Amino acid sequence: MSLALARKYRPRRFADVAVQSHVASTLRNAIGSDRVAHAYLFCGPRGTGKTSTARIVAKALNCLATADGEPCGSCAACVAIRDGNTFDVVESNAATSNRIDDVREDLIPLITTPPSDLRRKVLILDEVHRFTNDAWDALLKWLEEPPPGIVFIFCTTDPSKIRPAILSRL
């Protein structure tokens, strides 16, 4: 089975991020100095690397042999994240799971469960501008008082549709 070109050549380290190198450098420095926020918002048009960068952040936060915030790519944590074999890095698409019931049934159990195999649980939520107001209300409590060991990464093409109460916590 062959991979699509976009997946085959997707950046796997901060050093591989081409056009958004200033963002990658900032994130790498934050991770290297252990000054990590509990929630991030990645914005930009389709194809600019929001989800790819979120995956790199997940690796860097959990890498067993990180060097100055750069994930090694070969330790057990990096390999598990790359291959999608861990329950501690979860990707969800808000284009299809955007209602309050989806948040209550799918996301909140993930948020309230501590990391099992890795140091930090990373929840990557793509297309978050599609969340309903009720879904945001259900997540707001967890953004205000996140449990230890969790990092939220919200990706969107339209940040203007995200409520100011949410933006102020990212």
mmCIF file of C-alpha atoms in Angstrom:
data_model
loop_
_atom_site.group_PDB
_atom_site.id
_atom_site.type_symbol
_atom_site.label_atom_id
_atom_site.label_comp_id
_atom_site.label_asym_id
_atom_site.label_seq_id
_atom_site.Cartn_x
_atom_site.Cartn_y
_atom_site.Cartn_z
ATOM 1 C CA MET A 1 0.000 0.000 0.000
ATOM 2 C CA SER A 2 1.442 3.340 -0.980
ATOM 3 C CA LEU A 3 0.991 6.566 0.938
ATOM 4 C CA ALA A 4 -0.296 9.779 -0.572
ATOM 5 C CA LEU A 5 2.526 12.212 -1.309
ATOM 6 C CA ALA A 6 1.275 14.655 1.331
ATOM 7 C CA ARG A 7 1.466 11.934 3.992
ATOM 8 C CA LYS A 8 4.743 10.482 2.755
ATOM 9 C CA TYR A 9 6.556 13.821 2.862
ATOM 10 C CA ARG A 10 4.809 15.269 5.911
ATOM 11 C CA PRO A 11 7.341 16.872 8.290
ATOM 12 C CA ARG A 12 8.226 14.661 11.261
ATOM 13 C CA ARG A 13 10.462 17.072 13.195
ATOM 14 C CA PHE A 14 10.457 20.808 13.777
ATOM 15 C CA ALA A 15 13.558 21.056 11.568
ATOM 16 C CA ASP A 16 11.522 19.626 8.659
ATOM 17 C CA VAL A 17 8.871 22.363 8.823
ATOM 18 C CA ALA A 18 9.580 24.548 5.817
ATOM 19 C CA VAL A 19 7.467 27.684 5.452
ATOM 20 C CA GLN A 20 6.384 27.988 9.095
ATOM 21 C CA SER A 21 9.920 27.706 10.513
ATOM 22 C CA HIS A 22 9.395 30.690 12.844
ATOM 23 C CA VAL A 23 6.434 28.926 14.447
ATOM 24 C CA ALA A 24 8.342 25.645 14.655
ATOM 25 C CA SER A 25 11.297 27.405 16.286
ATOM 26 C CA THR A 26 9.061 29.077 18.878
ATOM 27 C CA LEU A 27 7.372 25.786 19.746
ATOM 28 C CA ARG A 28 10.691 23.911 19.904
ATOM 29 C CA ASN A 29 12.129 26.549 22.250
ATOM 30 C CA ALA A 30 9.046 26.443 24.490
ATOM 31 C CA ILE A 31 9.258 22.667 24.766
ATOM 32 C CA GLY A 32 13.032 22.711 25.237
ATOM 33 C CA SER A 33 12.727 25.163 28.127
ATOM 34 C CA ASP A 34 9.675 23.345 29.567
ATOM 35 C CA ARG A 35 7.428 26.380 29.162
ATOM 36 C CA VAL A 36 4.491 24.589 27.606
ATOM 37 C CA ALA A 37 0.966 25.952 27.691
ATOM 38 C CA HIS A 38 -2.020 23.706 28.304
ATOM 39 C CA ALA A 39 -3.746 24.765 25.067
ATOM 40 C CA TYR A 40 -2.695 26.039 21.655
ATOM 41 C CA LEU A 41 -4.558 27.370 18.612
ATOM 42 C CA PHE A 42 -3.050 26.699 15.186
ATOM 43 C CA CYS A 43 -4.660 28.833 12.465
ATOM 44 C CA GLY A 44 -4.160 29.054 8.742
ATOM 45 C CA PRO A 45 -5.433 28.026 5.339
ATOM 46 C CA ARG A 46 -5.681 24.378 4.345
ATOM 47 C CA GLY A 47 -2.354 22.720 3.701
ATOM 48 C CA THR A 48 -0.199 25.020 5.834
ATOM 49 C CA GLY A 49 0.827 22.289 8.279
ATOM 50 C CA LYS A 50 -1.397 22.855 11.295
ATOM 51 C CA THR A 51 -2.103 19.185 11.986
ATOM 52 C CA SER A 52 1.419 18.107 11.013
ATOM 53 C CA THR A 53 2.869 20.622 13.458
ATOM 54 C CA ALA A 54 0.451 19.443 16.145
ATOM 55 C CA ARG A 55 1.749 15.893 15.683
ATOM 56 C CA ILE A 56 5.331 17.104 15.988
ATOM 57 C CA VAL A 57 4.423 18.931 19.209
ATOM 58 C CA ALA A 58 2.857 15.720 20.540
ATOM 59 C CA LYS A 59 6.071 13.826 19.781
ATOM 60 C CA ALA A 60 8.289 16.501 21.314
ATOM 61 C CA LEU A 61 6.211 16.619 24.510
ATOM 62 C CA ASN A 62 6.508 12.856 24.952
ATOM 63 C CA CYS A 63 9.901 12.042 23.419
ATOM 64 C CA LEU A 64 12.237 10.089 25.674
ATOM 65 C CA ALA A 65 15.362 11.569 24.053
ATOM 66 C CA THR A 66 14.423 15.110 23.086
ATOM 67 C CA ALA A 67 17.281 17.445 22.186
ATOM 68 C CA ASP A 68 16.506 21.149 22.692
ATOM 69 C CA GLY A 69 12.809 20.508 22.172
ATOM 70 C CA GLU A 70 13.298 18.465 18.984
ATOM 71 C CA PRO A 71 11.826 14.935 19.057
ATOM 72 C CA CYS A 72 14.268 12.143 18.221
ATOM 73 C CA GLY A 73 11.780 10.260 16.070
ATOM 74 C CA SER A 74 13.123 6.855 17.057
ATOM 75 C CA CYS A 75 12.283 6.299 20.742
ATOM 76 C CA ALA A 76 9.292 4.180 21.745
ATOM 77 C CA ALA A 77 7.089 7.247 22.342
ATOM 78 C CA CYS A 78 7.922 8.866 18.978
ATOM 79 C CA VAL A 79 7.352 5.612 17.094
ATOM 80 C CA ALA A 80 4.031 4.980 18.884
ATOM 81 C CA ILE A 81 2.810 8.490 18.033
ATOM 82 C CA ARG A 82 4.016 8.269 14.427
ATOM 83 C CA ASP A 83 2.293 4.913 13.925
ATOM 84 C CA GLY A 84 -0.871 5.925 15.819
ATOM 85 C CA ASN A 85 -0.376 3.164 18.406
ATOM 86 C CA THR A 86 -1.039 5.146 21.566
ATOM 87 C CA PHE A 87 -4.211 6.225 23.319
ATOM 88 C CA ASP A 88 -2.435 9.289 24.715
ATOM 89 C CA VAL A 89 -2.328 11.237 21.437
ATOM 90 C CA VAL A 90 -5.818 11.575 20.038
ATOM 91 C CA GLU A 91 -6.926 13.342 16.885
ATOM 92 C CA SER A 92 -10.548 14.304 16.446
ATOM 93 C CA ASN A 93 -12.223 16.102 13.573
ATOM 94 C CA ALA A 94 -14.788 18.660 14.678
ATOM 95 C CA ALA A 95 -16.219 18.749 11.178
ATOM 96 C CA THR A 96 -17.965 15.469 11.998
ATOM 97 C CA SER A 97 -17.875 15.399 15.816
ATOM 98 C CA ASN A 98 -18.956 18.895 16.743
ATOM 99 C CA ARG A 99 -22.039 18.567 18.959
ATOM 100 C CA ILE A 100 -22.277 18.636 22.737
ATOM 101 C CA ASP A 101 -23.028 14.891 22.794
ATOM 102 C CA ASP A 102 -19.814 14.212 20.870
ATOM 103 C CA VAL A 103 -17.831 16.236 23.397
ATOM 104 C CA ARG A 104 -19.520 14.587 26.390
ATOM 105 C CA GLU A 105 -19.293 11.029 25.054
ATOM 106 C CA ASP A 106 -15.964 11.113 23.222
ATOM 107 C CA LEU A 107 -13.742 13.958 24.428
ATOM 108 C CA ILE A 108 -14.486 14.385 28.134
ATOM 109 C CA PRO A 109 -13.659 10.745 28.957
ATOM 110 C CA LEU A 110 -10.317 11.270 27.180
ATOM 111 C CA ILE A 111 -9.683 14.512 29.050
ATOM 112 C CA THR A 112 -10.480 13.088 32.470
ATOM 113 C CA THR A 113 -8.353 9.961 32.043
ATOM 114 C CA PRO A 114 -4.664 10.516 32.852
ATOM 115 C CA PRO A 115 -2.012 9.539 30.299
ATOM 116 C CA SER A 116 -1.402 5.791 30.244
ATOM 117 C CA ASP A 117 1.799 5.140 28.256
ATOM 118 C CA LEU A 118 3.223 8.609 27.689
ATOM 119 C CA ARG A 119 4.145 11.597 29.845
ATOM 120 C CA ARG A 120 1.434 13.830 28.443
ATOM 121 C CA LYS A 121 -1.871 13.268 26.760
ATOM 122 C CA VAL A 122 -2.238 15.434 23.650
ATOM 123 C CA LEU A 123 -5.687 16.085 22.231
ATOM 124 C CA ILE A 124 -5.541 17.406 18.655
ATOM 125 C CA LEU A 125 -8.887 18.850 17.567
ATOM 126 C CA ASP A 126 -9.073 19.739 13.884
ATOM 127 C CA GLU A 127 -11.616 22.098 12.273
ATOM 128 C CA VAL A 128 -12.672 23.454 15.685
ATOM 129 C CA HIS A 129 -14.507 26.391 14.125
ATOM 130 C CA ARG A 130 -17.251 23.823 13.424
ATOM 131 C CA PHE A 131 -17.988 23.191 17.127
ATOM 132 C CA THR A 132 -21.438 24.255 18.277
ATOM 133 C CA ASN A 133 -21.763 26.774 21.115
ATOM 134 C CA ASP A 134 -22.937 23.997 23.440
ATOM 135 C CA ALA A 135 -19.892 21.900 22.554
ATOM 136 C CA TRP A 136 -17.627 24.849 23.404
ATOM 137 C CA ASP A 137 -19.477 25.318 26.688
ATOM 138 C CA ALA A 138 -18.773 21.689 27.572
ATOM 139 C CA LEU A 139 -15.050 22.143 26.811
ATOM 140 C CA LEU A 140 -14.686 25.532 28.502
ATOM 141 C CA LYS A 141 -14.471 24.090 32.013
ATOM 142 C CA TRP A 142 -11.608 21.819 30.956
ATOM 143 C CA LEU A 143 -9.766 24.706 29.324
ATOM 144 C CA GLU A 144 -10.098 26.801 32.466
ATOM 145 C CA GLU A 145 -8.996 24.023 34.810
ATOM 146 C CA PRO A 146 -7.169 21.391 32.767
ATOM 147 C CA PRO A 147 -6.202 18.153 34.472
ATOM 148 C CA PRO A 148 -2.461 17.639 34.880
ATOM 149 C CA GLY A 149 -0.689 16.020 31.961
ATOM 150 C CA ILE A 150 -2.967 17.138 29.117
ATOM 151 C CA VAL A 151 -2.300 19.520 26.244
ATOM 152 C CA PHE A 152 -5.021 20.685 23.854
ATOM 153 C CA ILE A 153 -4.131 21.670 20.291
ATOM 154 C CA PHE A 154 -6.958 23.269 18.345
ATOM 155 C CA CYS A 155 -6.552 23.611 14.571
ATOM 156 C CA THR A 156 -8.770 25.826 12.435
ATOM 157 C CA THR A 157 -9.007 27.591 9.120
ATOM 158 C CA ASP A 158 -11.384 30.207 10.552
ATOM 159 C CA PRO A 159 -10.446 31.542 14.019
ATOM 160 C CA SER A 160 -13.095 34.271 13.765
ATOM 161 C CA LYS A 161 -15.760 31.629 14.494
ATOM 162 C CA ILE A 162 -14.217 30.750 17.866
ATOM 163 C CA ARG A 163 -15.750 32.594 20.792
ATOM 164 C CA PRO A 164 -13.595 35.148 22.666
ATOM 165 C CA ALA A 165 -14.069 33.223 25.942
ATOM 166 C CA ILE A 166 -12.311 30.259 24.341
ATOM 167 C CA LEU A 167 -9.642 32.319 22.575
ATOM 168 C CA SER A 168 -8.635 33.949 25.856
ATOM 169 C CA ARG A 169 -7.733 30.546 27.286
ATOM 170 C CA LEU A 170 -5.506 29.450 24.397
#
